[in-house]
XYZ file of C-alpha atoms in Angstrom:
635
model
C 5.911 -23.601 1.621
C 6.964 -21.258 3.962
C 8.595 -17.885 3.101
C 12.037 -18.586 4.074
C 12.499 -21.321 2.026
C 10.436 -20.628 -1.124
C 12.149 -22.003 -4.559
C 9.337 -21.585 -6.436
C 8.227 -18.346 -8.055
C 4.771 -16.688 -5.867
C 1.176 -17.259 -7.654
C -1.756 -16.246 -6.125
C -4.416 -17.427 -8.034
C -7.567 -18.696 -6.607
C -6.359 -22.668 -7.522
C -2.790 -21.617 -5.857
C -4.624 -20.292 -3.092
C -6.998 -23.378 -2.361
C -3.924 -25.883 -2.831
C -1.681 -24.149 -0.749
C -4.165 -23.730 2.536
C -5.383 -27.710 2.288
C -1.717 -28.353 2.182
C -1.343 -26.419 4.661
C -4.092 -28.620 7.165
C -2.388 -31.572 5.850
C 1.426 -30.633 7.097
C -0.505 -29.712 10.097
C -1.742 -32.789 11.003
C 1.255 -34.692 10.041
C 3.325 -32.851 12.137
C 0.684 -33.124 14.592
C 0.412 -36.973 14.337
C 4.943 -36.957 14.406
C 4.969 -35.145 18.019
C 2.386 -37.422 19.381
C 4.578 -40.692 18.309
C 7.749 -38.812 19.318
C 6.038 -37.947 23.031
C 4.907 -41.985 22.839
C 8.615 -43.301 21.980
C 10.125 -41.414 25.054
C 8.237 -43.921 27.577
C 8.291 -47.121 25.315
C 11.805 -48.772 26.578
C 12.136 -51.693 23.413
C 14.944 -50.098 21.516
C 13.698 -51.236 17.848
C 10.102 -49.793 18.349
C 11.612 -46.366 19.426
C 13.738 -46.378 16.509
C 10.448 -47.217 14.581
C 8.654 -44.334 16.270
C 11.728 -41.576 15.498
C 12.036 -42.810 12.401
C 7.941 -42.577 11.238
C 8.446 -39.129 12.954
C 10.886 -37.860 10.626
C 8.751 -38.884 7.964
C 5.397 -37.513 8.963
C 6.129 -34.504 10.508
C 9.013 -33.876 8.053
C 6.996 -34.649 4.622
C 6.452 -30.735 3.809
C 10.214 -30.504 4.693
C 11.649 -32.865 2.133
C 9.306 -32.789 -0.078
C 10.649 -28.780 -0.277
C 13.820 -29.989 0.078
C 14.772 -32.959 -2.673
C 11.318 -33.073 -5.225
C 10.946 -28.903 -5.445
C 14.822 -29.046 -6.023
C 14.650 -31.444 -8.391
C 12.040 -30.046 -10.514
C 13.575 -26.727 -10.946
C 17.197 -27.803 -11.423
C 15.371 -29.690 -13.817
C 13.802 -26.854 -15.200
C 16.588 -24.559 -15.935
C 19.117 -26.786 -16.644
C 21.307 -26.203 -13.354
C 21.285 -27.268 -9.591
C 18.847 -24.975 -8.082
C 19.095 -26.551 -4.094
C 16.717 -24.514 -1.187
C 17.383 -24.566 2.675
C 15.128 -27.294 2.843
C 17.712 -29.709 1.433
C 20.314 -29.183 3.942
C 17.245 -29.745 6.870
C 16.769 -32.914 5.054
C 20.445 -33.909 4.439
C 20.833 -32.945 8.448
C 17.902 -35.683 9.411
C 19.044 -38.027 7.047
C 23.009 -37.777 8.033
C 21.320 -38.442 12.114
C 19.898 -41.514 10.803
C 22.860 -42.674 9.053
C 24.741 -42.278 12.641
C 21.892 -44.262 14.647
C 21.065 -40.568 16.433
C 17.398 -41.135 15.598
C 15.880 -38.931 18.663
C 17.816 -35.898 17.434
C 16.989 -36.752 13.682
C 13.143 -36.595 15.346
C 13.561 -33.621 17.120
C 15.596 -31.597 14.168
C 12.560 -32.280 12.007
C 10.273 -31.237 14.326
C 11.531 -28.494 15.441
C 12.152 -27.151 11.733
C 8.633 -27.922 10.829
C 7.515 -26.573 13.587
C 9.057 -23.293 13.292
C 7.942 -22.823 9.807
C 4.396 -24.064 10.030
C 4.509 -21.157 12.589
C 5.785 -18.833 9.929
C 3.805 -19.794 7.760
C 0.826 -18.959 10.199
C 2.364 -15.357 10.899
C 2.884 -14.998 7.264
C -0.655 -15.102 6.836
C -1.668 -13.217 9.685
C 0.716 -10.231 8.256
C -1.479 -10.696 5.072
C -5.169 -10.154 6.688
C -5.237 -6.368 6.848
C -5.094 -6.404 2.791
C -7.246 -9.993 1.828
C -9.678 -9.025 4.531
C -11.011 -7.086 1.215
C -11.681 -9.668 -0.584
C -14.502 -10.965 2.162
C -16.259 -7.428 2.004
C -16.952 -7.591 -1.732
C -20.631 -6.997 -2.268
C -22.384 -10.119 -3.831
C -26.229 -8.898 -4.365
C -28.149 -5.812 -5.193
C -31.555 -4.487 -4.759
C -32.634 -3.395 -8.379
C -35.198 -0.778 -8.714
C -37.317 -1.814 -11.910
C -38.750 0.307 -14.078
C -42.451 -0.677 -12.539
C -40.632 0.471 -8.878
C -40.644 -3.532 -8.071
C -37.439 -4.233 -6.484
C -35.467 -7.464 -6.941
C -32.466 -9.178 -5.282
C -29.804 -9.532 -8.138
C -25.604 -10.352 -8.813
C -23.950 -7.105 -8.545
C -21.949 -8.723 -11.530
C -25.432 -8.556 -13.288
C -25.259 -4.686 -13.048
C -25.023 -2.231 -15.368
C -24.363 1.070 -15.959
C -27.342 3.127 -15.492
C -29.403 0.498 -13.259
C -30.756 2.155 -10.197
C -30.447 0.018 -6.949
C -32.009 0.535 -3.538
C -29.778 0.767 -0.542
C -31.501 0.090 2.703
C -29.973 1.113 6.432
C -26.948 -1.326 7.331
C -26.602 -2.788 3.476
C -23.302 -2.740 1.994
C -23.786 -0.328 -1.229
C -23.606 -2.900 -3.608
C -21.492 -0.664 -7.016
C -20.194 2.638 -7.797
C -22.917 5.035 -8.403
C -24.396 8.374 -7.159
C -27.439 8.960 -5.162
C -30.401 9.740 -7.094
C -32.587 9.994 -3.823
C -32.427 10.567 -0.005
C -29.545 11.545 2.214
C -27.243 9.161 4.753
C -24.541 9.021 6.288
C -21.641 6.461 4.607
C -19.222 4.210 6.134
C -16.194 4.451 3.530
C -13.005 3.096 6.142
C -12.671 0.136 3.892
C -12.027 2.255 0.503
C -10.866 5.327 2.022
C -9.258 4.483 5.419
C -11.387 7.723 6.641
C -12.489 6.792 10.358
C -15.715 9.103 10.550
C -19.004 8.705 8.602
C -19.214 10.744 5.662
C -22.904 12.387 5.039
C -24.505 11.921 1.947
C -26.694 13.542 -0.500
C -28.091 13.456 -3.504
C -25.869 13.623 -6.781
C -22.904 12.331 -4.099
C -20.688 9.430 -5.084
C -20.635 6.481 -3.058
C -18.188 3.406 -3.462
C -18.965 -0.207 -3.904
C -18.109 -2.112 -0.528
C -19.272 1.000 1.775
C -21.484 0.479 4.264
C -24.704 2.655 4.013
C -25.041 3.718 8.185
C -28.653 5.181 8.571
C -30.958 6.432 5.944
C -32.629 4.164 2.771
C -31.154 6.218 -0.543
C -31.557 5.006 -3.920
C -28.332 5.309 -6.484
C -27.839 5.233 -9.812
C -24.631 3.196 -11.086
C -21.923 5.225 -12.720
C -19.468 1.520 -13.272
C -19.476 -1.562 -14.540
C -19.002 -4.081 -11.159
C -15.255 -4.380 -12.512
C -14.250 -1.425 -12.997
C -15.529 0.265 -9.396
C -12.884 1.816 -7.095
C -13.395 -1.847 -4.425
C -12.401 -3.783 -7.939
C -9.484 -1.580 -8.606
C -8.287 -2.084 -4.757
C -8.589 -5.796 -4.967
C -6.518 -5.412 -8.246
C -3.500 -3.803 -6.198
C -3.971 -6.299 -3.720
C -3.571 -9.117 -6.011
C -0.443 -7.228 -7.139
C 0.933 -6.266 -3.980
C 1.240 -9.892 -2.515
C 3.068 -10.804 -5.813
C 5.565 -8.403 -6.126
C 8.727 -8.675 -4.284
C 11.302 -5.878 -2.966
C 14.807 -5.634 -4.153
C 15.817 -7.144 -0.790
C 13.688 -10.530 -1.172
C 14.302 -10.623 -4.977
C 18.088 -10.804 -4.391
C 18.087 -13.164 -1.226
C 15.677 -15.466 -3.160
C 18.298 -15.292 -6.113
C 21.611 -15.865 -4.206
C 19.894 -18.693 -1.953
C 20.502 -22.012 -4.216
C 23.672 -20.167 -4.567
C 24.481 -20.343 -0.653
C 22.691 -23.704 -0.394
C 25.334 -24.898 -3.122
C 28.669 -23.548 -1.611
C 27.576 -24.920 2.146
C 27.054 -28.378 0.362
C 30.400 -27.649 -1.556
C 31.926 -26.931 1.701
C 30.100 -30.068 3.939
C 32.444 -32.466 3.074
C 35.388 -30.129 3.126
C 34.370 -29.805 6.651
C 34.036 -33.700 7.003
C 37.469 -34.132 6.532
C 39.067 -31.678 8.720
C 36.763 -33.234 11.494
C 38.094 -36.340 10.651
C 41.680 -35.724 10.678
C 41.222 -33.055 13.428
C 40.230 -36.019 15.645
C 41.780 -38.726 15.377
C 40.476 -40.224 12.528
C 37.019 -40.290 14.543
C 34.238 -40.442 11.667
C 30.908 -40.814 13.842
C 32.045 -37.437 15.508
C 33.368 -35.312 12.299
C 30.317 -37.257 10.964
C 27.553 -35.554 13.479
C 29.711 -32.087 13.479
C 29.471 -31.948 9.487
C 25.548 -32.477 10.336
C 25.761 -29.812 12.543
C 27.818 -27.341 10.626
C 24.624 -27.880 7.088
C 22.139 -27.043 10.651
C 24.055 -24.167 11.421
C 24.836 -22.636 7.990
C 21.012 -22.705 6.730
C 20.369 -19.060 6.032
C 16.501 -19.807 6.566
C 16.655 -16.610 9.253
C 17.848 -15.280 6.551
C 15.443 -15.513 3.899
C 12.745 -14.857 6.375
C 14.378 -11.428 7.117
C 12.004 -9.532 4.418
C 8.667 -10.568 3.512
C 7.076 -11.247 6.824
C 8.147 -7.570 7.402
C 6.931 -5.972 3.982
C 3.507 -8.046 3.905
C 3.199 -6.582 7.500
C 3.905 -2.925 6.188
C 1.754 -3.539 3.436
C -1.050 -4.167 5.444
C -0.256 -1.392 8.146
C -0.925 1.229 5.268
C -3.940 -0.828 3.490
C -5.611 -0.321 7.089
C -4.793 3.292 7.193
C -5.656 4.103 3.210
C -2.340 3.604 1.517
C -2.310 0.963 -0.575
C 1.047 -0.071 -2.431
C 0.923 -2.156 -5.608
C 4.165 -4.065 -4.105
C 7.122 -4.088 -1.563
C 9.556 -2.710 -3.992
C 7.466 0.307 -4.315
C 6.758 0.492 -0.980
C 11.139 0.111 -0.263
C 11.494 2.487 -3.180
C 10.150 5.216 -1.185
C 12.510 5.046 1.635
C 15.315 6.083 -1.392
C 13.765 9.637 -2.490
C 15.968 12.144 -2.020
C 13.194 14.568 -4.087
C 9.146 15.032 -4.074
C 7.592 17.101 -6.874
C 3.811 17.983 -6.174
C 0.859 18.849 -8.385
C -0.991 21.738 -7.110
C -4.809 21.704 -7.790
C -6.760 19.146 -6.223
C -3.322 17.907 -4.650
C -1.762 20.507 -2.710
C -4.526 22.586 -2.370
C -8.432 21.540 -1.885
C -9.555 22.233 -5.874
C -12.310 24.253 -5.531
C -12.242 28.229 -5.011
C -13.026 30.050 -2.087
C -13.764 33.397 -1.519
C -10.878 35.158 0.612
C -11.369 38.670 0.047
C -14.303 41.193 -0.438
C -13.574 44.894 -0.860
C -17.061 46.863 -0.898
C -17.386 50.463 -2.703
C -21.154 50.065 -2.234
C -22.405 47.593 -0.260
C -25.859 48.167 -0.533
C -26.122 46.240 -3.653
C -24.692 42.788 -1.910
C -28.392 41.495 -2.815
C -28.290 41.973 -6.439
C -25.035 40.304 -6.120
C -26.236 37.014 -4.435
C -29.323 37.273 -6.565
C -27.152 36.959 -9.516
C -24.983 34.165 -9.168
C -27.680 32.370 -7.393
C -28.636 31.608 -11.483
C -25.167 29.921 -11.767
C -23.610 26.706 -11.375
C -19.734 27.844 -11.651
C -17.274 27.176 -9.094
C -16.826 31.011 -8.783
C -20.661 31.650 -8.396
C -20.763 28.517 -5.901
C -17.617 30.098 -3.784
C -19.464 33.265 -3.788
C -22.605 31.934 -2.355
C -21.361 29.826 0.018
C -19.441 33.492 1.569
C -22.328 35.181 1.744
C -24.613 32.415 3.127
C -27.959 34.572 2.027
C -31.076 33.248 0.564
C -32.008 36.405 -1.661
C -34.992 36.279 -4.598
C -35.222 39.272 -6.869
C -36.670 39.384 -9.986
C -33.768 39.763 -11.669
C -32.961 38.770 -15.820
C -29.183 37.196 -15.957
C -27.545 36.706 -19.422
C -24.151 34.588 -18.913
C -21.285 36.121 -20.861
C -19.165 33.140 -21.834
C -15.760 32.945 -20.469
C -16.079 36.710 -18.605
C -19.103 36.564 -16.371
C -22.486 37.535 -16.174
C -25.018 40.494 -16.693
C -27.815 41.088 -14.955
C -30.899 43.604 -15.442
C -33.285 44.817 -12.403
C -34.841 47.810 -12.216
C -33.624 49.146 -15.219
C -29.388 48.781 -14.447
C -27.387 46.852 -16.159
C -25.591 45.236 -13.304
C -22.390 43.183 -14.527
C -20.358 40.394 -12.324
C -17.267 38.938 -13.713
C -13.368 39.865 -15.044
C -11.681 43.383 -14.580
C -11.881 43.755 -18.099
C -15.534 43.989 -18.672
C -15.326 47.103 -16.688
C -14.631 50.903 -18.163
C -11.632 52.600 -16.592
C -11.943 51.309 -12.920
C -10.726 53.973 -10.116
C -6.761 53.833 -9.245
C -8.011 52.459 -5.465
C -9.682 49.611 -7.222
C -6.599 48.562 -9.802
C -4.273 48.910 -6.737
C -6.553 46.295 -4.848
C -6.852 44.505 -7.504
C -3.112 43.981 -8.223
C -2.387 43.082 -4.525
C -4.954 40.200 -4.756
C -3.538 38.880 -7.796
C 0.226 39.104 -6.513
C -1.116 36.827 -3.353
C -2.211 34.068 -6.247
C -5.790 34.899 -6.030
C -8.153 34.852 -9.190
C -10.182 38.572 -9.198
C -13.140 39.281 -10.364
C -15.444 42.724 -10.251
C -19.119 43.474 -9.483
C -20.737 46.497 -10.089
C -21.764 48.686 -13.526
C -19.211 48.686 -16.063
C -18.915 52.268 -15.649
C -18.348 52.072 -11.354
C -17.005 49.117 -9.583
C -19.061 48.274 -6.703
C -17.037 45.338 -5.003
C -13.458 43.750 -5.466
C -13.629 39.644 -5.041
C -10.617 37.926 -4.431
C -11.023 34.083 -4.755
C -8.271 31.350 -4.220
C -7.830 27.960 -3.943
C -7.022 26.931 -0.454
C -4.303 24.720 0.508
C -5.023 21.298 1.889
C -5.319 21.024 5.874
C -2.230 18.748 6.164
C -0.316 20.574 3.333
C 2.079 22.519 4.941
C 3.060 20.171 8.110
C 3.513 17.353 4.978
C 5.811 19.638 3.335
C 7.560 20.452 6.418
C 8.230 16.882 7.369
C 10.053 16.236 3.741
C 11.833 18.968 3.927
C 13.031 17.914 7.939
C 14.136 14.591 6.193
C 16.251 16.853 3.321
C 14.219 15.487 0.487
C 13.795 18.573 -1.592
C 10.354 19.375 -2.765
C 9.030 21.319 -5.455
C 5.212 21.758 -6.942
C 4.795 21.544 -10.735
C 1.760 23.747 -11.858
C -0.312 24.611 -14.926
C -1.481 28.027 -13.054
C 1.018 31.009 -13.810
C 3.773 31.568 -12.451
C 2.710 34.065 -9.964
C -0.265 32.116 -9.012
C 2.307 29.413 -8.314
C 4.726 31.060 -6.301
C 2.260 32.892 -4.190
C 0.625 28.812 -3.096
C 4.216 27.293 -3.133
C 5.797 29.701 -0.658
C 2.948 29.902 1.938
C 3.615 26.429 1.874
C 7.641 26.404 1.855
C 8.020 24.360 -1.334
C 11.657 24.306 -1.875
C 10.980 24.620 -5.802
C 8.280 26.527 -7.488
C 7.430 25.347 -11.307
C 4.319 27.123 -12.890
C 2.994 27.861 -16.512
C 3.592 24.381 -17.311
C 1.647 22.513 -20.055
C -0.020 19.303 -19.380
C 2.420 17.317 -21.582
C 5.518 18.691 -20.136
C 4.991 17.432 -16.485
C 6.438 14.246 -17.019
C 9.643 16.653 -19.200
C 10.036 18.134 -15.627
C 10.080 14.428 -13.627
C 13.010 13.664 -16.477
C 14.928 16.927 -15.285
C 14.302 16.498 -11.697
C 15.664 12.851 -11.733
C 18.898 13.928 -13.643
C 19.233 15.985 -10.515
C 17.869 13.980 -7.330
C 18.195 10.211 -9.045
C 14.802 9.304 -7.137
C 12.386 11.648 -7.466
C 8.520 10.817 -5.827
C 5.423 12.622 -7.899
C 2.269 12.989 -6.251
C -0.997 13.679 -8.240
C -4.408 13.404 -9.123
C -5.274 14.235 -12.534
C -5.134 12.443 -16.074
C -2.277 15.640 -17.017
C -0.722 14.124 -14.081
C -0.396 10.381 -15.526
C 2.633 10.572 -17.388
C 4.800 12.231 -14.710
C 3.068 9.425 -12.330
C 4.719 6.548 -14.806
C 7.998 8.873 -15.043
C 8.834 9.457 -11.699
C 10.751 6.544 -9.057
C 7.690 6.544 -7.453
C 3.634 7.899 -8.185
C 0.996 8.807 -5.575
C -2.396 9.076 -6.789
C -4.502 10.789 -5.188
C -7.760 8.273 -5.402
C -10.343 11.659 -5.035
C -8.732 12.300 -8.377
C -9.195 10.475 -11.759
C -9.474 6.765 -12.485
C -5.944 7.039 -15.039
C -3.727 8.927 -12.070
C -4.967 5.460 -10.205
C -3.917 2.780 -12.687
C -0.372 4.392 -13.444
C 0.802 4.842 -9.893
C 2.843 2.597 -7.812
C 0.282 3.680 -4.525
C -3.015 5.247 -4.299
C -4.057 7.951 -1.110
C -7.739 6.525 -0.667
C -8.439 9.785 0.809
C -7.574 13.726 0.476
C -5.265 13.698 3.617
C -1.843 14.141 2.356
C -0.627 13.269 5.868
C -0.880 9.854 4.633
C 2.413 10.404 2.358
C 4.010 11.087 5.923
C 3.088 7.558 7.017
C 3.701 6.063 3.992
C 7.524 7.164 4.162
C 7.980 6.832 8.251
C 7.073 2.973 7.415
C 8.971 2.741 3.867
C 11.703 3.925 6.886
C 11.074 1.603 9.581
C 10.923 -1.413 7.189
C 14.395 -0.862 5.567
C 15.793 -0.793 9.396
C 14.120 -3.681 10.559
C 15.046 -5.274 7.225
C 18.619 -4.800 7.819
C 17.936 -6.061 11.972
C 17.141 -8.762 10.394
C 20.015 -9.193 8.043
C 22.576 -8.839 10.523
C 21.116 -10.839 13.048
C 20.689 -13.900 10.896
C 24.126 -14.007 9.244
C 25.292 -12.997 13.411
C 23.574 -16.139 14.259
C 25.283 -18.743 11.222
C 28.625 -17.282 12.405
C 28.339 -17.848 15.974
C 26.289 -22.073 15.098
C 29.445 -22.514 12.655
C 32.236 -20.881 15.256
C 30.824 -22.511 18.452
C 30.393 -26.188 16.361
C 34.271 -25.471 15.377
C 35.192 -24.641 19.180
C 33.033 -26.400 21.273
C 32.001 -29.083 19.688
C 27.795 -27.913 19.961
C 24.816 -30.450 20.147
C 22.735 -30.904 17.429
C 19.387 -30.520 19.109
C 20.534 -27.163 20.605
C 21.868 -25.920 17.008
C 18.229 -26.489 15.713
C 17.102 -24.628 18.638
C 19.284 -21.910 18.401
C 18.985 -21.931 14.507
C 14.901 -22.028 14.379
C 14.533 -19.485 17.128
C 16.485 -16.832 15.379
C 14.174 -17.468 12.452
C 11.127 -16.972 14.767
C 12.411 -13.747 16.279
C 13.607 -12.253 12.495
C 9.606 -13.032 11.871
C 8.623 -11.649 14.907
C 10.602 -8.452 14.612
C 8.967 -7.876 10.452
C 5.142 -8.532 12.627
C 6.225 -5.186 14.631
C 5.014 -3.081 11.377
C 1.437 -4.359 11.516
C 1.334 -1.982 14.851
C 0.947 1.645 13.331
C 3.197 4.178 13.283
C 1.868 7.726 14.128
């Protein structure tokens, strides 16, 4: 049934899913089948047969309708032991009270205009829904295994497992999580990511299940089981974020058998007053009282929600936010504070070389020629500065935990922390406290009697981080960045960025201790993070972002997943969270604005029942209408 006038509880099961669309073919043909015989009664002038024809009419076109109306009623004030009535009952009470009076064409036309209208609903329902099931027709079916004889074979991806190596051809769809073993391409990853441009490719790179491999033939090695890949995690938010409800819907879905009770309280109430208001005239307080259950059915009303969150549910699917659910998306419209974690959120995760102070530059080649043997992030920052391919013949002993020594021609050359070195010069300490009080890690190259070059490495902030912190803090949501680095570390990457709060030297367990204090202060309070040390804050806070580059935990335990690094998406996530509450409550006051003026004007002037059902229904389409305006992005 259609959204406005649901009394049953939303399942979205494959079985649900099946019954529900050849239902839906069937109320489309019936109400197909009840216009043509309506159209054919107009020009047929034997009285009986038209009444015949109006009558079918009602019947056929209207089956959906009370069959919503009286049997769904029934079963689940049946069910919980109390009259549970839905909108549809007063649409069916309104046709049936026509007949009663012998005003079959308008008991014709109610129906069909009802039906009508929410068959059409029910069509823009589901068109607010394809952004986020379009997913489910991209999941990869086959695979090309690579056998251990180098045969390949066309396989299930479900068949998969861990370990298996599969061949990826130009234009296939990579078939599983994995990482390329061999060759180089570039990656389509828009429908995991939400990235527009090609990502290139290279061996020991991850690629997702569901991408589209754009040029080169690569071979990759599976990292996941087919169910637990990034696309199967996505269709698992999906699933959830069609079933859950926001506050908004919840509580109009609750208080509607409550409405639907009080108008029918209230119908015969109104019957009466009719009645003695004219004249004792029971045809005409008769066809007003139908009128006045028209005119009171808050079906605008129930339609003033989900149409809109479905449609900003799929808005941010399409642009790499996905929400488990409309509360969490209308949850993030009420933050009044946004705590970040720094590395790998805030900032890009991976050092960079910012600083090189030379006291002999001449030895820059022993340098390169010495981390060159390493793989740490330090000795990979420091190569990619330099951007020289040197070979010496040069011995390298790692020191664990400090750095590295290495011998060539007969020096003991030594690259690593301040304190392998032996009573540095006064110009070199003063250097290196001035890195370290701009947050930068510093580390020393030279002999460990004479320091040959100051380093100064930091982790650079993400390219949207500051304008993302601006725009929270232009909205007066305070912000503040929870950190494991010290405190000066901290401070120096929290005020380059603004961050109204600055929280460092914090253990992994006492983020979420922090999300606790924050909410005793700000009430909602939004975490965003990537990490596993980041998971319990995630569950904590009002609201978690995970970061999806991040770990698969930060991913399960938030309410919304980036599924990229761009931290501009946050921005967009809260501008719609913003636009939906205010088209929400459009919505709300121009449905109850429309009841008031059907039930005034039937009071006053005494309105026709085909034009109350025209009035009525076309509110309901433009409430729909107006929650369709979020599938259009907002920049």
């Amino acid at each position: 049934m259609s959204t406005c006038c649901e009394s049953h509880d939303h399942e979205h099961d494959h079985h649900h899913d099946h019954d529900h669309h050849h239902e839906g073919h069937l109320n489309t043909i019936l109400f197909g089948v009840g216009i043509v015989l309506y159209v054919i009664a107009w020009f047929i002038p034997i009285a009986w047969v038209q009444t015949v024809l109006y009558i079918t009419t009602v019947i056929l076109a209207g089956y959906h309708v009370i069959q919503a109306g009286l049997v769904d009623t029934f079963k689940r004030s049946f069910k919980e032991k109390a009259f549970k009535p839905n909108i549809h009952v007063l649409m069916s009470l309104g046709a049936l009270g026509a007949i009663l009076i012998q005003e079959f064409s308008e008991a014709a036309l109610l129906i069909l205009i009802f039906a009508g209208a929410h068959l059409l609903e029910d069509y823009a329902e589901s068109k607010s829904q394809k952004e986020i099931t379009s997913l489910l027709k991209l999941k990869p079916k086959q695979a090309r295994l690579v056998k251990t004889n180098a045969e390949t074979i066309l396989v299930d991806v479900d068949d998969l497992n861990i370990g298996d190596v599969v061949l990826v051809l130009h234009g296939d769809q990579v078939p599983v999580d994995g990482f390329i073993i061999s060759g180089s391409t570039t990656i389509d990853q828009s429908a995991i990511t939400g990235e527009s441009m090609p990502v290139d490719k290279t061996v020991n790179d991850i690629v997702y299940g569901g991408t589209i491999n754009l040029t080169h033939t690569i071979e990759v090695k599976v990292s996941k089981h087919p169910e637990e890949t990034v696309f199967a995690s996505i269709l698992n938010l999906v699933k959830n974020a069609q079933r859950d409800l926001s506050k908004t819907a919840k509580w109009i879905k609750k208080i509607e058998p409550i409405y639907v009770t009080i108008v029918l309280i209230i119908a015969p109430l109104f019957y009466l007053l009719s009645f003695y208001g004219l004249n004792n005239h029971s045809d005409i307080a008769f066809y007003q009282t139908m009128v006045f259950l028209i005119g009171a059915s808050p079906c605008a009303l129930a339609a003033t929600d989900i149409p809109a969150t479905l449609s900003a549910l799929s808005q941010l699917a399409r642009r790499g936010v996905l929400f488990k659910g409309g509360s969490y998306l209308s949850n993030s419209n009420d933050i009044k504070a946004i705590a970040f974690d720094k590395t790998g959120t805030l900032t890009v995760g991976k050092p960079e070389v910012t600083d090189v102070i030379w006291f002999n530059e001449s030895k820059v080649d022993v340098l390169i020629a010495m981390e060159k043997t390493s793989n740490h992030p330090l000795s990979i920052a420091i190569l990619n500065h330099f951007q020289k391919n040197i070979d010496l013949n040069i011995e390298v002993n790692p020191m664990i935990g400090s750095g590295m020594e290495g011998f060539y021609e007969g020096v003991t050359y030594v690259v690593g922390k301040p304190a392998l070195f032996v009573d540095p010069s006064s110009v070199v300490e003063q250097t290196q406290q001035r890195l370290e009080a701009e947050g930068k890690t510093v580390i020393y190259f030279g002999v460990k009697s004479e320091v040959y070059a100051v380093i100064g490495l930091k982790d650079m902030p993400k390219a949207k981080a500051k304008s993302t912190i601006d725009y929270f803090k232009s909205k007066h949501i305070h912000t503040i960045m929870i950190s494991g680095d010290s405190k000066t570390t901290a401070e120096a990457m929290g005020s380059a960025l603004g961050i109204d709060e600055i929280i460092g030297d914090v253990l992994p367990a006492e983020k979420s201790d922090w999300i606790d204090t924050l909410k005793l202060n700000h009430q909602h309070v939004a975490m965003v993070g990537d990490g596993v040390n980041d998971a319990p804050a995630l569950v904590k806070s009002s609201i978690g972002f995970a970061m999806k580059q991040g770990t698969d935990i930060a991913m399960e335990v938030a309410d919304a997943v980036l599924m990229d690094d761009d931290l501009n998406k946050l921005v967009i996530a809260h501008k719609v969270s913003q636009k939906l509450r205010r088209v929400v409550i459009q919505n709300m006051i121009f449905a109850m604005g429309v009841v008031l003026f059907l039930i005034m004007t039937n009071l006053i002037l005494n309105i026709q029942l085909s034009l109350t059902v025209f009035i009525h229904e076309g509110s309901t389409l433009v409430v729909i209408l107006n929650g369709l305006r979020l599938l259009k992005n907002i920049s």
